[in-house]
Short mmCIF file of C-alpha atoms in Angstrom, two decimals:
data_model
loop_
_atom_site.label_atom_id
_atom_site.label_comp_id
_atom_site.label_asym_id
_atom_site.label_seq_id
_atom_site.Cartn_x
_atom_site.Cartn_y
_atom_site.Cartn_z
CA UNK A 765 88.03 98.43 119.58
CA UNK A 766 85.60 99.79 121.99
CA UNK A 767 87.22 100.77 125.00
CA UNK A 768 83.79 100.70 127.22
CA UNK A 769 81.99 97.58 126.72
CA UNK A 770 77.96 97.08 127.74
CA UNK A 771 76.48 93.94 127.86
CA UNK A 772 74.12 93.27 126.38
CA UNK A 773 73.34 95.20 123.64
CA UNK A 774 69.29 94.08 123.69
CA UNK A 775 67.05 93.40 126.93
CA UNK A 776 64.01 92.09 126.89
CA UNK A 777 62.33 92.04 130.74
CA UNK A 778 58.89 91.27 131.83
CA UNK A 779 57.30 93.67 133.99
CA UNK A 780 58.49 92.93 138.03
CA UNK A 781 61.76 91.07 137.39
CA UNK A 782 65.21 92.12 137.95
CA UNK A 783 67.99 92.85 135.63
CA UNK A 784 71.72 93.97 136.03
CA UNK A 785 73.61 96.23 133.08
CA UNK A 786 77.04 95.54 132.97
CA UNK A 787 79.60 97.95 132.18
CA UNK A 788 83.45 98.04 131.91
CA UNK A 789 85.92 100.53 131.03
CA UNK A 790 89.46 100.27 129.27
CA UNK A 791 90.21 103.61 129.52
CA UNK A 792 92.03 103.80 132.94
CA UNK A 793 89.52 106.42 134.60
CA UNK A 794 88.61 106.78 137.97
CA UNK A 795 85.13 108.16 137.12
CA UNK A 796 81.90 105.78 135.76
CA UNK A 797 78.51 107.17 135.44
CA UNK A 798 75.12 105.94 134.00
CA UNK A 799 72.46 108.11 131.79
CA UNK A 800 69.52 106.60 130.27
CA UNK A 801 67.41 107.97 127.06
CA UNK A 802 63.55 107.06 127.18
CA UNK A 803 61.80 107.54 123.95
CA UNK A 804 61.30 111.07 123.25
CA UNK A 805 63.25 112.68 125.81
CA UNK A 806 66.34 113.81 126.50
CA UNK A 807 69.60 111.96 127.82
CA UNK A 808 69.40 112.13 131.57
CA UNK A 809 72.33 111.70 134.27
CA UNK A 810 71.92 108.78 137.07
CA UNK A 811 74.54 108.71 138.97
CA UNK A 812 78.66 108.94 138.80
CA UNK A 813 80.93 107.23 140.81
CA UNK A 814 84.82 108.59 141.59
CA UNK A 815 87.17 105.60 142.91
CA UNK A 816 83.99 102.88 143.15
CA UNK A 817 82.29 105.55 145.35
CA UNK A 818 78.74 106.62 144.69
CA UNK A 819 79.37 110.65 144.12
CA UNK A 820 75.75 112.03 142.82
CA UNK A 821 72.52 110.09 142.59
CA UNK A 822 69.98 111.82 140.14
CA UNK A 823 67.41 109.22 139.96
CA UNK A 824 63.93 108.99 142.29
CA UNK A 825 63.90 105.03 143.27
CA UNK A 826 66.14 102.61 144.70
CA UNK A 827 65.08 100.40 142.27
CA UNK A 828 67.74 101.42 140.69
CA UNK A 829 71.39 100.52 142.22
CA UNK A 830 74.89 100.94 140.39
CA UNK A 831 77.51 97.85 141.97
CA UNK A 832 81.26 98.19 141.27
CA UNK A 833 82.83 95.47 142.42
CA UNK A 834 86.26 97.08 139.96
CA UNK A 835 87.69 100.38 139.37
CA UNK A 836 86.70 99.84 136.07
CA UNK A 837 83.35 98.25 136.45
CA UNK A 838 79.81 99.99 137.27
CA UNK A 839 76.70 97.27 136.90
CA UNK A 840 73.85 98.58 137.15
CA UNK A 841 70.91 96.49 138.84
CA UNK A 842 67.52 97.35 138.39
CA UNK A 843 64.57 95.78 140.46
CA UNK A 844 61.00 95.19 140.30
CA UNK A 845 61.29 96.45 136.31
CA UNK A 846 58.05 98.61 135.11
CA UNK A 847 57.22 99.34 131.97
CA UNK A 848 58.18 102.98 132.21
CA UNK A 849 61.83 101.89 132.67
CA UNK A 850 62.30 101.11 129.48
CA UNK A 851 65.27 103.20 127.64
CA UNK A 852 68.48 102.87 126.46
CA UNK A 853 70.79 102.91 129.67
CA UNK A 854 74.53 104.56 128.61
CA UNK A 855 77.61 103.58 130.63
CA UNK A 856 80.37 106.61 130.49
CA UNK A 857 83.56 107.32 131.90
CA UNK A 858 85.84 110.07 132.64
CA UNK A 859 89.44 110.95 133.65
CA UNK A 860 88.20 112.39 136.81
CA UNK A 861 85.44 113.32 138.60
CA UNK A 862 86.57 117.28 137.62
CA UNK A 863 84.37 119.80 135.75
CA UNK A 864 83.04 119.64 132.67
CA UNK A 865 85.88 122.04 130.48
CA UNK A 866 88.72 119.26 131.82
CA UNK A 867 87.17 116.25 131.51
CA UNK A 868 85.31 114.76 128.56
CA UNK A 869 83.14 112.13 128.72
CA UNK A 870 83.43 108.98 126.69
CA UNK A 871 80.73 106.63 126.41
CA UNK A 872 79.43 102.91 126.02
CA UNK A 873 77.09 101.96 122.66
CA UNK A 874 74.25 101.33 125.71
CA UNK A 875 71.98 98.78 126.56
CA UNK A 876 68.19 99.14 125.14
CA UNK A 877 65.93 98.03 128.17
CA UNK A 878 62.47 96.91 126.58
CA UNK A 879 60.13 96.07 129.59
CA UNK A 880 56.86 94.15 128.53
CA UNK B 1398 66.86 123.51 136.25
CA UNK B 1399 69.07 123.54 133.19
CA UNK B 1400 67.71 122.50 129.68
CA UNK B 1401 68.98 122.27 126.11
CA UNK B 1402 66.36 122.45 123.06
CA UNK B 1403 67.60 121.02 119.77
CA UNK B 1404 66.19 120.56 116.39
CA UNK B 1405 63.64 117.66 116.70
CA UNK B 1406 64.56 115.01 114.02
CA UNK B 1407 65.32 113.01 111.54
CA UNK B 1408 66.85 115.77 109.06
CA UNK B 1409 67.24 114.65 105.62
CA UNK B 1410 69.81 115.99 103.46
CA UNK B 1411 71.72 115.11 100.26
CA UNK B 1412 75.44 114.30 100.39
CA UNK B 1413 77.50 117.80 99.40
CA UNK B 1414 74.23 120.21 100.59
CA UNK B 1415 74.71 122.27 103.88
CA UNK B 1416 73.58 120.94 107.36
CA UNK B 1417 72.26 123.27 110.53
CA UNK B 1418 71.22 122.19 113.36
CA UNK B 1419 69.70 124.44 116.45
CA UNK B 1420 70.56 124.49 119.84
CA UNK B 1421 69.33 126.80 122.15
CA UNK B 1422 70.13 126.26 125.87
CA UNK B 1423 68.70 127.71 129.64
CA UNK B 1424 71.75 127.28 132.01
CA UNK B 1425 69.67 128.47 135.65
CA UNK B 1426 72.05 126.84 138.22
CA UNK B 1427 75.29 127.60 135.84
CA UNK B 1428 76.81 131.26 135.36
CA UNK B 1429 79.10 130.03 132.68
CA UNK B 1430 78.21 127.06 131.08
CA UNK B 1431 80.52 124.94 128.91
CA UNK B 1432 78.71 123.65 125.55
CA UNK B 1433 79.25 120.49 124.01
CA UNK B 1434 78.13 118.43 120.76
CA UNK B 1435 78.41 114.86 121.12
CA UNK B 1436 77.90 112.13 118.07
CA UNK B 1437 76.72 109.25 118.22
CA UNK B 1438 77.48 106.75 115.11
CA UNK B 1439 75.11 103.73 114.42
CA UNK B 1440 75.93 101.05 116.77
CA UNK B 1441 78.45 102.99 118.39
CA UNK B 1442 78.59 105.18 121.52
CA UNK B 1443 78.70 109.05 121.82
CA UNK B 1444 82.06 110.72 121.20
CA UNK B 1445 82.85 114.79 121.85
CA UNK B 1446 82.12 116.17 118.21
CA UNK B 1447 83.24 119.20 119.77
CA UNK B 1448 83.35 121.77 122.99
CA UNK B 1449 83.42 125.27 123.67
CA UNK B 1450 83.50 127.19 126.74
CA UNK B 1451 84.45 130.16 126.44
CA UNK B 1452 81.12 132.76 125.45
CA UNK B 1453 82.05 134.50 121.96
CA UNK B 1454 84.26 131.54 120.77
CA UNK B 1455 83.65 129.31 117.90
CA UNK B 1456 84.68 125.33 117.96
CA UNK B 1457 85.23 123.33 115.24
CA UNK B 1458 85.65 119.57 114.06
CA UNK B 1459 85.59 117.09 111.44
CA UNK B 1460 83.78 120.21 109.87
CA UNK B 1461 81.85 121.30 111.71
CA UNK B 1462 81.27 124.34 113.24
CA UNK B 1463 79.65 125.91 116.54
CA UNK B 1464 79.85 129.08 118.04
CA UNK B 1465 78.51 130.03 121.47
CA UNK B 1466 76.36 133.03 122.12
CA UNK B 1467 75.75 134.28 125.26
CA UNK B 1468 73.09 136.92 124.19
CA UNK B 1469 70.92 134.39 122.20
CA UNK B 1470 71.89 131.32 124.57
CA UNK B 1471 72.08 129.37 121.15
CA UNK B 1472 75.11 127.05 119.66
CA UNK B 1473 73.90 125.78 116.69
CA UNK B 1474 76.17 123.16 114.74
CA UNK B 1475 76.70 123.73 111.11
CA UNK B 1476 78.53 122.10 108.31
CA UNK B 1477 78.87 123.58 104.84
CA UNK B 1478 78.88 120.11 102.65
CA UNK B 1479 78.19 116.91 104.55
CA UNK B 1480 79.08 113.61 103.51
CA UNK B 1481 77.08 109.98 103.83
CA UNK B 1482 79.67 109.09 106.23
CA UNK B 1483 78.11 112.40 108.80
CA UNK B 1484 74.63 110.05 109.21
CA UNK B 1485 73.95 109.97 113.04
CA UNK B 1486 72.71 111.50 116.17
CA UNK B 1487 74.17 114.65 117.28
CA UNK B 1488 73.20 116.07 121.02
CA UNK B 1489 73.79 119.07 122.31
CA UNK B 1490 74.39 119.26 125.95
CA UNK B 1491 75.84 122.07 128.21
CA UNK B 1492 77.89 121.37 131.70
CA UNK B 1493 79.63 123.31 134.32
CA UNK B 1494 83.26 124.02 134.66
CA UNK B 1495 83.66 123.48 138.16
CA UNK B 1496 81.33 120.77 139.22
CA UNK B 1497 82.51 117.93 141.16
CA UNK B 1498 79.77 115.64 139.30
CA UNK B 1499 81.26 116.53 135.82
CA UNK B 1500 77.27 116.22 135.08
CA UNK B 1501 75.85 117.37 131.29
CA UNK B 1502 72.34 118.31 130.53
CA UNK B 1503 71.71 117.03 127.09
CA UNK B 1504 68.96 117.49 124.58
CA UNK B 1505 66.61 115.38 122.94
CA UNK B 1506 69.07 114.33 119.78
CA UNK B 1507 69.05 115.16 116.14
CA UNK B 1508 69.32 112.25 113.81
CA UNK B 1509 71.01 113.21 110.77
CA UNK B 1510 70.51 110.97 107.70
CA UNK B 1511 72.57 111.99 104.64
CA UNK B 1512 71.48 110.65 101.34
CA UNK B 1513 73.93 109.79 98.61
#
């Protein structure tokens, strides 16, 4: 069983709507983060979160704003949707918030955005 | 800032026949990076393939194979005779020991599709 679920799997939005990604962890960590993949480019860190506390923000606009209203829970709500924000948006969790060598990332099967 | 280049996709080969795939890395901001190969299986979310991150070692998993050089700044995945079951994506991504953000720079993503 999949121990980080995203919902939903497909997202269809029309350009200048909102939409929230939810994510939630079985794993007992106390770290969440988002990435997102656009088409033809790399997988790119958002943000991470230690203890429901936003730790790093990586991304330009404020459109974009994680919510954890759980330990194990980081939304993600995205405003005023444009075209360009269409990806697929990965949920991931660690043990901690530690370096890279101690703690490995697991992650959620995503959420493909598709903004028309 | 930090980058990973990795073969660009899809690479087609027969079940049994040898797989490479090349990943060359520019770590700026990191004096020792730790390397990583991630999977990701259809409909599933990435999972550590394997890690390394120590320069000069060699990890291994599942079959495959990846050794980190400093001098070339390349860790190229290999597997000598790949199955159907090895069809996915497979990123290469590099991170720091130490950071608080436990943050990974990934490349682009090699799909993999093995034929029977």
């Amino acid at each position: 069983d999949p121990k980080i679920i995203q919902k939903p799997k497909y997202l269809v939005a029309v350009t200048g709507s909102e939409k929230i990604l939810i994510c939630e962890q079985y794993l007992g960590h106390n770290a969440m983060y988002w990435y997102r993949q656009s088409a033809k480019k790399p997988l790119e860190f958002m943000f991470s979160y230690s203890y429901q506390k936003l730790m790093d923000n990586q991304t330009a606009s404020s459109r974009f704003q994680p919510q954890s209203s759980k330990k194990n829970h980081l939304d993600l709500q995205i405003t005023a949707l444009k075209p360009d924000d269409s990806a697929t948006y990965f949920c991931a969790s660690s043990q901690d918030l530690g370096g890279s060598s101690q703690n490995t990332l697991y992650f959620g099967a995503g959420t493909r955005l598709s903004v028309l | 800032g930090d980058s990973v280049t990795q073969t660009e996709g899809p690479v087609t080969v027969s079940e049994s026949e040898s797989l490479i795939i090349n990943c060359t890395y520019s770590a700026t901001s990191i004096a020792y990076p730790n390397l990583f190969w991630y999977v990701r299986y259809p409909g599933e979310g990435l999972q550590l393939l394997l890690k390394v991150i120590t320069a000069g070692q060699k990890g291994s998993s599942r079959g495959f194979e990846a050794t980190y050089n400093k001098e070339t700044t390349s860790f190229h995945l290999q597997k000598a005779s790949v199955q159907e079951s090895d069809s996915a994506v497979y990123y290469c991504a590099l991170g720091e020991t130490n950071s608080a953000g436990n943050k990974l720079t990934f490349g682009i993503g090699t799909r993999v599709l093995v034929r029977p």
